[in-house]
Amino acid sequence: MSEYRHPYPDMQFVINELIDVDQLSQSLGLEGVNSELSNAILDEAGRLGADVLSPLNRIGDQQPPTLNAEGVQQTPGFAEAYQQYVKSGWGSLTAPEKFGGQALPNLLGTAVMEIWQSANMAFALCPLLGQGAIASITHHGSDELQQQYLPKMVSGEWTGTMNLTEPGAGSDLAAIKTRAVAEADHYRISGQKIFITWGDHQMTENIVHLVLARLPNAPAGVKGISLFIVPKYLLDEQGNPAQRNDVKAVSLEHKLGIHGSPTCVMSFGDEGGAIGYLIGEENKGLSYMFTMMNHARQSVGLQGLAISERAYQHALDYAKTRLQGTQKDGSQIAIIKHPDVRRMLMQMRASIEAMRALAYQASSESDQAQACLADSEQALAHQGRAELLTPVVKGWITELAQEVTSLGLQIHGGMGYIEESGAAQYYRDARILPIYEGTTGIQALDLVGRKNLLNGGRLIAQLLADIEVTLVAVERSGASLGVVAKSLRAALSDGQTAQQWLLEHAPEDRFAAGAVSVNFMMLFGYLSGGWLMAKSALLAQSMLESGTGDAAFLKAKLITAQFYSEQLLPRTGACLAAIKSGSETTMALSEELF
C-alpha cells in the first residue's frame, strides 16, 4: 500500500486563490482567519491523516468491526485514532463558538474533511455524520436540547448518527413505520432502522441518534414524520451518560467496501420503548432532517473527490515504479512513459482538480450566504447557489469517482485485480457513494425538479450567466487559453440548450424530467467543472505573468485545465444529445418485454 500524501499545493490554490479565503474571512468578520492560518491547518491535518489515519485504512478493510453481547467492537486502532482526533480539536473546527466550536468557515472544514476521507474513508464516516447531526440540532433543536447535547458533540466526545431507512421503506420515507408515543416530557420510540453508519461502537461514552418516527395520529406520508434525539445512554441530572437506553445494534451488514465502518441494523424499543426527545415541532421532521441530509450529501460528494485522490496517488506511485517495455538497448522503462498510461493519469488528475474546485466552491457558498446576511438578496443568491450545486456535487462527483477509481485499477493491470496491491479497495469503497444519502437518480431529480423547474429555471440561469462572465474573460485573455475558451463556449451552449429543452418539454411530457434528469445533472457537472477549471487557468496565467506563486505548479495547472477542456468537457455534447432524445424510447417497452 502506498502512503497517503495530502495534496497541499492544489488545496492551497483552490482555497487561497480560486475562492480567496482572505476575502471570505474578512466578509465573515473573522479576525486572524486568513491564508496563513488556512495553510497551517491543512499542514497539521495532513500529518494526522498521513501518520495516524492512513495506516489504519488497510487494517479496517481486512479487520472489520464485530458484534457481540456488549455491542459493536470497532476495528483495532480506530478508538485510539479517534481520541487523537478529539484531543486535537478537529471536531470543533466549524461549529458555533457558544457550544465550544471554533466557528471557522465551512470551506476550511471541507478541506480538512477531504484529508480524513482520503486517508481513511471508513473511519472518517463517523465524524462526518456527527457534523451533520450537529447542524440539524443547531438549526432546529430547542435551547435545552442544544445545551444538553451540542457541547459534547462539538468536541467529538459524543458521536451522532442519522436513522432514516427501514426494511420496507428504502428511499421512500413516506413508508416508515417507526412509532413515537408521547409520555411526560419525552416520547417512547419503537421500530427498526437499517443501513445505519456507525450506529454503534465503543469509541465514545455516548452516541446521539437522530431518528425519524411517526406519531399515532400523524398525517399520512412525509407530512406525518417527526424527528427525535434518541441517545444510546440517557443523561443524569449533571448531563452525563447514565442509564442505557432501549436501543441497540442487532446485526452488521457485510458490504462490498468501507469494511471498517460498521453499518448496523438498529432496533428501538425491544424492551418497552426507547426514550426520545422531539426536535422542533411534531410532523416537521423531514424538513429538519434535510438540514443533516444536505450536509451529508455535500460530504458524500467530497468523499468521491477524496477516494479519487487516494486512488490517483496509488496509481501514480505504481506507474513510476512498474517497469514494462524494453528499449533497444535492453533496458526497461516505467509504465508512466507510455502514452496510454499518461492518458489515464491525466484523466484522473484533471477530474480530481475539477471535483475539488466544485466541492470547495459549493461549500464556500454557505459561508458567503452567512457573510451577506445584511443584504438579504445577496444572501438568498448564495444560499440558492449552494442548494443548486449540492445535487451536482453529490451526483456528478460520485459518479465520476467510479471512473477515476476504475482507471486506478486499470493502470495496475492484472495486479489491480489482486487485493494485495491495494488498488481494489479504493474501487470497492467508492461504489457506495452514488447510492447512499440519495442515489444518483434522486440527486438528478432534485436538481431538475426542486432546484430548477420549481423556480422557473432562475437558479440555473444565474449559474449560466456567471459562466458566461468567466468565459468572456478567458476569451479576452489571449491565444494561450484558446482551447479552454473554445471548449467552454461549446459546453456553455450545450447547457443553455439543455435548459431550454427541459423548460419547454417538461410541462407537456410527464416522463421527460425523469428520463433526462441524470444526463442533465452530468452535463451540468462537467460544465461546472469546466467553468472552475477555466477560472483556475486564468488565475494561474495571471500569477505566472506577475511572477507570483510556484511556477511549476501553475504551469501544471494550465496543462491540466487544457486537458480537461479537450478530453472531459466535450462530454456535455453527448449528454445533450441524450437529453434531446426525450423519454419516448426510455418508456416505450412494455414491462413484459424487459
XYZ file of C-alpha atoms in Angstrom:
594
model
C 0.000 0.000 0.000
C 1.275 3.458 -0.895
C 1.438 6.176 1.723
C -1.117 8.981 1.688
C 0.138 12.473 0.871
C -2.313 15.302 1.315
C -2.466 17.306 -1.948
C -1.386 20.510 -0.249
C -0.479 22.602 -3.350
C -3.822 22.200 -5.130
C -5.871 22.530 -1.944
C -3.960 25.687 -1.144
C -4.521 27.071 -4.650
C -8.277 26.476 -4.569
C -8.714 27.912 -1.068
C -6.365 30.871 -1.319
C -6.607 31.848 -4.984
C -9.763 30.464 -6.583
C -12.062 31.170 -3.630
C -9.870 33.700 -1.748
C -10.162 32.704 1.898
C -8.731 36.070 2.999
C -11.627 37.959 1.439
C -14.128 35.357 2.621
C -12.923 35.557 6.223
C -12.951 39.334 6.125
C -16.568 39.257 4.934
C -17.406 36.926 7.821
C -15.703 39.244 10.297
C -13.205 36.576 11.343
C -10.085 38.326 12.554
C -6.930 36.262 12.281
C -8.525 33.772 9.874
C -6.549 34.057 6.655
C -4.489 32.132 4.139
C -1.633 31.753 6.594
C -3.899 30.099 9.161
C -5.513 28.017 6.434
C -2.138 26.718 5.308
C -1.194 25.837 8.896
C -4.482 23.974 9.426
C -4.026 21.973 6.221
C -0.461 21.106 7.167
C -1.445 19.860 10.623
C -4.453 17.936 9.300
C -2.246 16.359 6.670
C 0.046 14.996 9.363
C -2.807 13.358 11.268
C -4.192 11.934 8.045
C -0.878 10.540 6.832
C 0.622 9.408 10.136
C -2.421 8.181 12.089
C -5.468 7.544 9.890
C -3.917 6.246 6.692
C -2.045 3.314 8.290
C -5.382 2.079 9.670
C -7.119 2.125 6.295
C -5.954 -1.320 5.186
C -6.473 -2.719 8.691
C -10.103 -1.565 8.623
C -10.617 -3.268 5.277
C -9.207 -6.570 6.499
C -10.429 -6.499 10.128
C -13.948 -5.054 10.068
C -15.978 -4.367 13.223
C -17.682 -7.236 15.015
C -20.850 -7.530 17.093
C -21.042 -9.235 20.477
C -23.172 -9.005 23.614
C -21.598 -5.663 24.551
C -22.353 -4.141 21.148
C -20.259 -3.253 18.111
C -16.497 -3.582 18.575
C -14.671 -1.294 16.163
C -11.554 -2.132 14.151
C -8.382 -2.326 16.293
C -6.646 1.049 16.433
C -9.685 3.114 15.498
C -10.552 4.120 19.077
C -7.039 5.384 19.758
C -7.025 7.327 16.482
C -10.397 8.823 17.304
C -9.128 10.047 20.662
C -6.231 11.797 18.910
C -8.784 13.402 16.588
C -10.794 14.642 19.596
C -7.812 15.846 21.624
C -6.587 17.892 18.654
C -9.939 19.688 18.450
C -10.755 18.762 14.862
C -14.426 18.098 15.554
C -14.990 21.690 16.667
C -13.489 23.373 13.605
C -16.628 24.894 12.072
C -19.106 24.586 14.965
C -20.597 27.665 16.735
C -18.450 29.201 19.460
C -21.271 29.096 22.013
C -21.064 25.297 22.005
C -17.277 25.165 22.111
C -16.660 25.398 18.383
C -14.050 27.461 16.551
C -16.563 28.939 14.064
C -14.139 28.713 11.130
C -15.505 28.878 7.570
C -17.173 25.777 6.128
C -14.596 25.988 3.360
C -11.792 25.047 5.756
C -13.884 22.308 7.328
C -14.459 20.864 3.866
C -10.753 20.880 3.041
C -9.863 19.142 6.305
C -12.629 16.587 5.805
C -11.166 15.770 2.388
C -7.943 14.785 4.127
C -9.725 12.476 6.593
C -11.765 10.850 3.809
C -8.716 10.256 1.604
C -6.658 8.890 4.457
C -9.345 6.539 5.788
C -12.877 6.867 4.462
C -14.363 4.198 6.731
C -13.051 5.965 9.837
C -13.986 9.442 8.610
C -17.621 8.485 8.123
C -18.047 8.660 11.894
C -17.178 12.365 12.349
C -18.898 13.169 9.034
C -22.267 12.055 10.401
C -21.595 13.784 13.695
C -21.108 17.087 11.873
C -24.441 16.644 10.102
C -26.239 15.857 13.361
C -24.712 18.965 14.947
C -26.039 21.080 12.074
C -29.567 19.679 12.429
C -29.743 20.163 16.214
C -28.207 23.641 15.931
C -30.818 24.783 13.433
C -33.911 23.074 14.834
C -33.375 21.844 18.398
C -34.657 23.632 21.498
C -32.246 25.590 23.662
C -32.439 22.833 26.262
C -31.540 20.084 23.803
C -28.740 22.175 22.358
C -27.213 22.794 25.777
C -27.557 19.132 26.738
C -26.052 17.579 23.613
C -24.117 20.002 21.422
C -21.054 20.794 23.587
C -20.095 17.104 23.810
C -20.929 16.500 20.142
C -18.951 19.545 19.030
C -15.915 18.403 20.997
C -16.263 14.945 19.460
C -16.659 13.305 22.860
C -20.047 12.049 21.635
C -20.800 10.996 18.076
C -24.022 11.317 16.071
C -25.946 9.205 13.571
C -28.828 9.552 11.139
C -31.636 6.940 11.285
C -33.959 7.176 8.296
C -34.216 3.995 6.279
C -36.299 0.961 7.253
C -36.586 -2.548 5.796
C -39.830 -1.806 3.959
C -39.176 1.810 3.095
C -35.790 2.259 1.407
C -35.645 5.782 -0.007
C -39.424 6.142 0.333
C -39.526 7.854 3.715
C -43.293 8.224 3.480
C -43.446 4.483 4.192
C -41.562 4.484 7.506
C -43.283 2.687 10.395
C -41.137 3.527 13.422
C -43.529 4.857 16.084
C -43.259 7.585 18.681
C -45.730 7.869 21.559
C -45.772 10.906 23.864
C -45.040 10.225 27.533
C -44.500 13.071 30.017
C -41.577 15.187 28.806
C -40.371 12.626 26.272
C -41.533 10.037 23.726
C -41.290 6.256 23.527
C -39.713 5.179 20.221
C -40.185 1.682 18.776
C -39.168 0.275 15.424
C -36.210 -0.812 13.338
C -33.803 1.138 11.137
C -31.344 -0.277 8.614
C -28.108 0.876 6.960
C -27.124 2.991 9.979
C -23.500 4.004 9.541
C -21.520 3.879 12.795
C -24.789 3.049 14.591
C -22.820 1.571 17.463
C -19.196 1.444 18.655
C -17.131 1.776 21.822
C -15.039 4.819 20.844
C -17.097 7.355 22.818
C -19.162 7.325 26.004
C -22.375 8.207 24.153
C -23.932 8.139 20.683
C -26.685 10.585 19.756
C -29.113 9.068 17.254
C -31.347 11.317 15.156
C -34.404 9.201 14.398
C -37.378 9.721 12.095
C -40.613 8.320 13.534
C -44.365 8.698 13.183
C -46.817 9.756 15.920
C -50.037 7.711 16.326
C -52.340 10.334 14.789
C -49.846 11.819 12.345
C -50.896 12.663 8.780
C -50.085 10.077 6.148
C -46.940 10.343 4.053
C -43.945 12.566 4.631
C -46.087 15.255 6.281
C -46.518 12.964 9.282
C -42.866 12.388 10.158
C -41.224 13.783 13.292
C -37.552 13.915 14.299
C -36.196 12.777 17.669
C -32.941 12.637 19.585
C -32.514 9.128 20.948
C -29.254 8.804 22.920
C -27.525 5.484 23.479
C -27.269 6.441 27.158
C -29.794 8.660 28.923
C -28.325 11.631 30.775
C -28.365 12.148 34.522
C -29.058 15.469 36.237
C -25.458 16.569 35.639
C -25.744 15.846 31.908
C -23.558 12.763 31.992
C -24.387 9.419 30.328
C -26.046 7.128 32.846
C -28.792 4.562 32.143
C -28.627 2.546 28.911
C -31.479 3.463 26.579
C -33.611 0.830 24.841
C -31.686 0.992 21.570
C -29.108 -1.443 20.218
C -27.447 -2.783 17.096
C -28.856 -6.225 16.304
C -26.741 -7.056 13.262
C -23.988 -5.785 10.978
C -24.124 -5.704 7.187
C -21.453 -7.477 5.118
C -20.534 -4.955 2.460
C -18.622 -4.599 -0.790
C -16.435 -1.847 0.653
C -15.796 0.557 3.548
C -15.419 -2.524 5.719
C -14.002 -0.568 8.656
C -17.255 1.386 9.022
C -19.956 -0.611 10.882
C -23.283 -0.486 9.036
C -25.891 -1.504 11.586
C -29.447 -2.686 11.831
C -30.718 -0.694 14.826
C -33.613 -1.795 16.995
C -35.521 0.729 19.110
C -37.858 -0.353 21.871
C -37.361 -4.093 22.240
C -37.865 -3.694 25.997
C -40.678 -1.183 26.244
C -39.581 1.707 24.066
C -36.514 3.842 23.664
C -36.775 7.290 25.215
C -36.514 10.076 22.678
C -36.803 13.868 22.677
C -38.637 15.802 19.980
C -36.621 18.152 17.811
C -38.682 21.188 16.846
C -42.364 20.628 16.157
C -44.281 17.418 15.586
C -44.737 16.291 11.970
C -41.974 18.529 10.615
C -39.181 16.027 10.976
C -38.381 15.521 7.322
C -37.624 19.192 6.731
C -35.437 19.192 9.847
C -33.616 16.077 8.721
C -32.933 17.693 5.351
C -30.515 20.014 7.148
C -28.472 16.954 8.048
C -29.082 15.272 4.692
C -27.939 18.271 2.648
C -24.802 18.494 4.779
C -24.256 14.782 4.270
C -24.845 14.993 0.515
C -22.116 17.578 0.041
C -19.905 15.487 2.313
C -20.513 12.335 0.264
C -19.626 14.273 -2.880
C -16.431 15.230 -1.092
C -15.841 11.534 -0.408
C -15.929 10.969 -4.159
C -13.160 13.526 -4.571
C -11.196 12.112 -1.621
C -11.252 8.466 -2.699
C -10.365 9.520 -6.250
C -7.334 11.409 -4.927
C -6.221 8.351 -2.957
C -6.669 6.067 -5.969
C -4.696 8.532 -8.112
C -1.792 8.659 -5.674
C -1.723 4.867 -5.507
C -1.786 4.516 -9.303
C 0.838 7.237 -9.778
C 3.273 5.542 -7.394
C 2.780 2.268 -9.233
C 3.182 3.838 -12.682
C 6.504 5.403 -11.661
C 7.966 2.151 -10.353
C 6.424 -0.577 -12.546
C 8.871 -1.485 -15.313
C 7.324 -2.804 -18.501
C 8.501 -2.417 -22.060
C 12.036 -2.974 -23.338
C 14.082 -0.397 -25.219
C 16.610 -1.117 -27.983
C 19.440 -1.196 -25.503
C 17.642 -3.861 -23.469
C 16.707 -1.574 -20.577
C 13.168 -1.430 -19.273
C 11.068 1.681 -18.776
C 8.487 2.652 -16.200
C 4.938 2.454 -17.497
C 4.394 6.159 -16.807
C 6.312 6.770 -20.022
C 3.615 5.022 -22.089
C 1.124 7.447 -23.706
C -1.957 5.452 -22.708
C -0.901 5.336 -19.059
C -0.268 9.094 -19.269
C -3.785 9.500 -20.684
C -5.300 7.648 -17.750
C -3.243 9.524 -15.164
C -4.098 12.871 -16.751
C -7.773 11.956 -16.840
C -7.647 11.088 -13.138
C -5.734 14.255 -12.273
C -7.948 16.606 -14.310
C -11.121 15.040 -12.937
C -9.868 15.397 -9.371
C -8.892 19.046 -9.771
C -12.324 19.866 -11.209
C -14.022 17.899 -8.423
C -12.021 19.735 -5.759
C -12.806 23.157 -7.207
C -16.535 22.375 -7.355
C -16.762 20.792 -3.884
C -14.941 23.694 -2.257
C -16.933 26.278 -4.222
C -20.217 24.708 -3.127
C -19.062 24.676 0.481
C -17.988 28.312 0.358
C -21.416 29.391 -0.922
C -22.854 28.708 2.532
C -20.106 30.885 4.012
C -20.898 33.617 1.503
C -24.585 33.462 2.408
C -23.677 33.929 6.067
C -21.406 36.853 5.182
C -24.202 38.586 3.269
C -26.914 38.426 5.943
C -27.170 42.223 5.921
C -28.071 42.012 2.227
C -30.962 39.568 2.033
C -30.936 39.445 -1.766
C -27.257 38.503 -1.908
C -27.674 36.023 0.937
C -30.525 34.310 -0.893
C -28.471 34.198 -4.080
C -25.581 32.436 -2.367
C -27.890 30.069 -0.494
C -29.635 29.291 -3.764
C -26.317 28.529 -5.414
C -25.355 26.217 -2.531
C -28.660 24.367 -2.883
C -28.300 24.158 -6.663
C -24.778 22.759 -6.501
C -25.494 20.222 -3.743
C -27.053 17.535 -6.015
C -24.357 18.188 -8.630
C -21.597 17.763 -6.057
C -23.183 14.602 -4.707
C -24.272 13.116 -8.030
C -21.639 14.116 -10.586
C -18.588 13.774 -8.354
C -19.549 10.346 -7.004
C -20.348 9.052 -10.493
C -17.066 10.392 -11.852
C -15.292 8.784 -8.905
C -16.371 5.386 -10.265
C -14.465 6.114 -13.446
C -11.430 7.553 -11.677
C -11.016 4.654 -9.249
C -11.565 2.203 -12.109
C -8.755 3.895 -14.041
C -6.572 3.429 -10.977
C -7.237 -0.295 -11.212
C -6.567 -0.285 -14.961
C -3.171 1.370 -14.549
C -2.166 -1.506 -12.262
C -3.137 -4.006 -14.946
C -3.689 -7.511 -13.634
C -2.176 -6.559 -10.297
C -5.025 -4.104 -9.780
C -7.425 -7.038 -9.602
C -5.359 -8.609 -6.828
C -6.359 -7.432 -3.366
C -2.783 -7.389 -2.101
C -1.950 -4.463 -4.401
C -4.426 -2.272 -2.501
C -5.915 -0.649 -5.616
C -9.107 -2.697 -5.430
C -10.039 -1.291 -2.016
C -10.465 2.230 -3.375
C -12.630 0.921 -6.207
C -14.778 -1.065 -3.772
C -15.002 1.751 -1.239
C -16.090 4.237 -3.922
C -19.014 2.135 -5.127
C -21.347 3.070 -2.278
C -21.015 6.795 -2.942
C -23.603 7.142 -5.750
C -26.027 5.100 -3.616
C -26.177 6.308 -0.027
C -27.564 9.692 1.054
C -29.792 9.629 -2.017
C -28.952 7.747 -5.201
C -27.738 9.402 -8.391
C -31.298 9.315 -9.717
C -32.612 11.055 -6.595
C -29.951 13.769 -6.876
C -30.761 14.273 -10.550
C -34.497 14.561 -9.882
C -33.765 17.040 -7.095
C -31.678 19.154 -9.479
C -34.217 19.064 -12.283
C -37.283 19.449 -10.067
C -36.818 21.347 -6.809
C -33.722 23.263 -7.898
C -34.840 24.122 -11.425
C -38.400 23.604 -12.637
C -39.999 24.764 -9.381
C -38.242 28.145 -9.629
C -38.730 28.556 -13.358
C -35.077 27.916 -14.085
C -33.915 31.003 -12.171
C -31.028 29.340 -10.293
C -29.585 27.700 -13.379
C -29.989 30.913 -15.368
C -27.833 32.686 -12.771
C -25.215 29.934 -12.960
C -25.119 30.116 -16.756
C -24.712 33.892 -16.550
C -21.745 33.539 -14.191
C -20.136 31.011 -16.515
C -20.583 33.478 -19.382
C -18.719 36.160 -17.402
C -15.784 33.813 -16.855
C -15.852 32.730 -20.488
C -15.643 36.303 -21.769
C -12.625 36.892 -19.526
C -10.961 33.729 -20.860
C -11.669 34.740 -24.457
C -10.093 38.137 -23.837
C -7.013 36.663 -22.198
C -5.354 35.793 -25.491
C -4.414 32.778 -27.573
C -2.735 30.889 -24.732
C -6.128 29.844 -23.351
C -7.776 29.446 -26.740
C -8.545 25.741 -26.331
C -10.054 26.350 -22.900
C -12.219 29.174 -24.240
C -13.406 27.232 -27.285
C -14.366 24.154 -25.268
C -16.108 26.168 -22.566
C -18.077 28.125 -25.193
C -19.353 24.868 -26.717
C -20.189 23.377 -23.303
C -21.993 26.531 -22.197
C -24.091 26.386 -25.360
C -24.908 22.760 -24.535
C -26.009 23.793 -21.035
C -28.189 26.601 -22.359
C -29.794 24.302 -24.930
C -30.425 21.563 -22.362
C -32.068 24.040 -20.007
C -34.278 25.443 -22.764
C -35.276 21.926 -23.854
C -36.229 20.926 -20.321
C -38.283 24.059 -19.646
C -40.160 23.531 -22.907
C -40.765 19.778 -22.742
C -41.241 19.003 -19.039
C -44.714 20.639 -18.831
C -46.042 18.664 -21.790
C -44.402 15.286 -21.158
C -44.790 13.846 -17.658
C -41.893 11.449 -18.223
C -39.446 13.982 -19.680
C -37.873 15.253 -16.478
C -37.324 11.790 -15.024
C -35.975 10.354 -18.275
C -33.357 13.054 -18.876
C -32.501 14.068 -15.314
C -29.277 12.079 -14.889
C -27.861 13.267 -18.207
C -28.920 16.797 -17.281
C -27.085 16.550 -13.960
C -23.968 15.067 -15.536
C -23.943 17.795 -18.192
C -24.024 20.494 -15.536
C -21.370 18.653 -13.553
C -18.932 18.648 -16.466
C -19.893 22.235 -17.312
C -19.436 23.470 -13.728
C -16.114 21.670 -13.519
C -15.054 23.254 -16.806
C -16.096 26.688 -15.574
C -13.959 26.428 -12.443
C -11.018 24.922 -14.317
C -11.213 27.900 -16.696
C -11.196 30.304 -13.746
C -8.231 28.413 -12.343
C -6.396 28.701 -15.652
C -7.000 32.456 -15.712
C -5.592 32.792 -12.220
C -2.613 30.569 -12.989
C -1.772 32.558 -16.102
C -2.069 35.859 -14.245
C 0.168 34.613 -11.429
C 2.788 33.404 -13.892
C 2.779 36.765 -15.655
C 3.215 38.598 -12.359
C 5.891 36.219 -11.107
C 3.963 35.114 -8.019
C 3.402 31.582 -6.787
C 5.091 28.291 -7.647
C 5.789 28.464 -11.394
C 5.999 24.678 -11.844
C 2.640 24.140 -10.127
C 0.989 26.950 -12.114
C 2.258 25.596 -15.439
C 0.919 22.171 -14.480
C -2.443 23.756 -13.634
C -2.626 25.279 -17.120
C -1.834 21.929 -18.745
C -4.406 20.104 -16.607
C -7.061 22.727 -17.398
C -6.365 22.322 -21.103
C -6.564 18.532 -20.828
C -9.917 18.809 -19.032
C -11.152 21.141 -21.775
C -10.043 18.777 -24.542
C -10.890 15.397 -23.050
C -13.668 15.794 -20.456
C -15.629 18.963 -21.168
C -16.802 17.754 -24.610
C -18.873 15.111 -22.813
C -21.558 17.787 -22.391
C -22.350 17.262 -26.079
C -23.116 13.579 -25.571
C -25.261 14.411 -22.547
C -27.181 16.979 -24.577
C -27.824 14.522 -27.405
C -29.280 12.039 -24.917
C -31.418 14.769 -23.322
C -32.861 15.859 -26.660
C -33.924 12.281 -27.411
C -36.513 12.725 -24.662
C -38.454 9.975 -22.928
C -40.038 8.129 -25.837
C -37.710 5.135 -26.197
C -36.997 5.061 -22.457
C -40.669 4.384 -21.763
C -41.564 2.530 -24.984
C -41.065 -1.104 -23.906
C -43.887 -2.741 -22.010
C -42.896 -4.274 -18.682
C -43.407 -7.764 -20.156
C -40.654 -7.179 -22.708
C -37.970 -6.490 -20.135
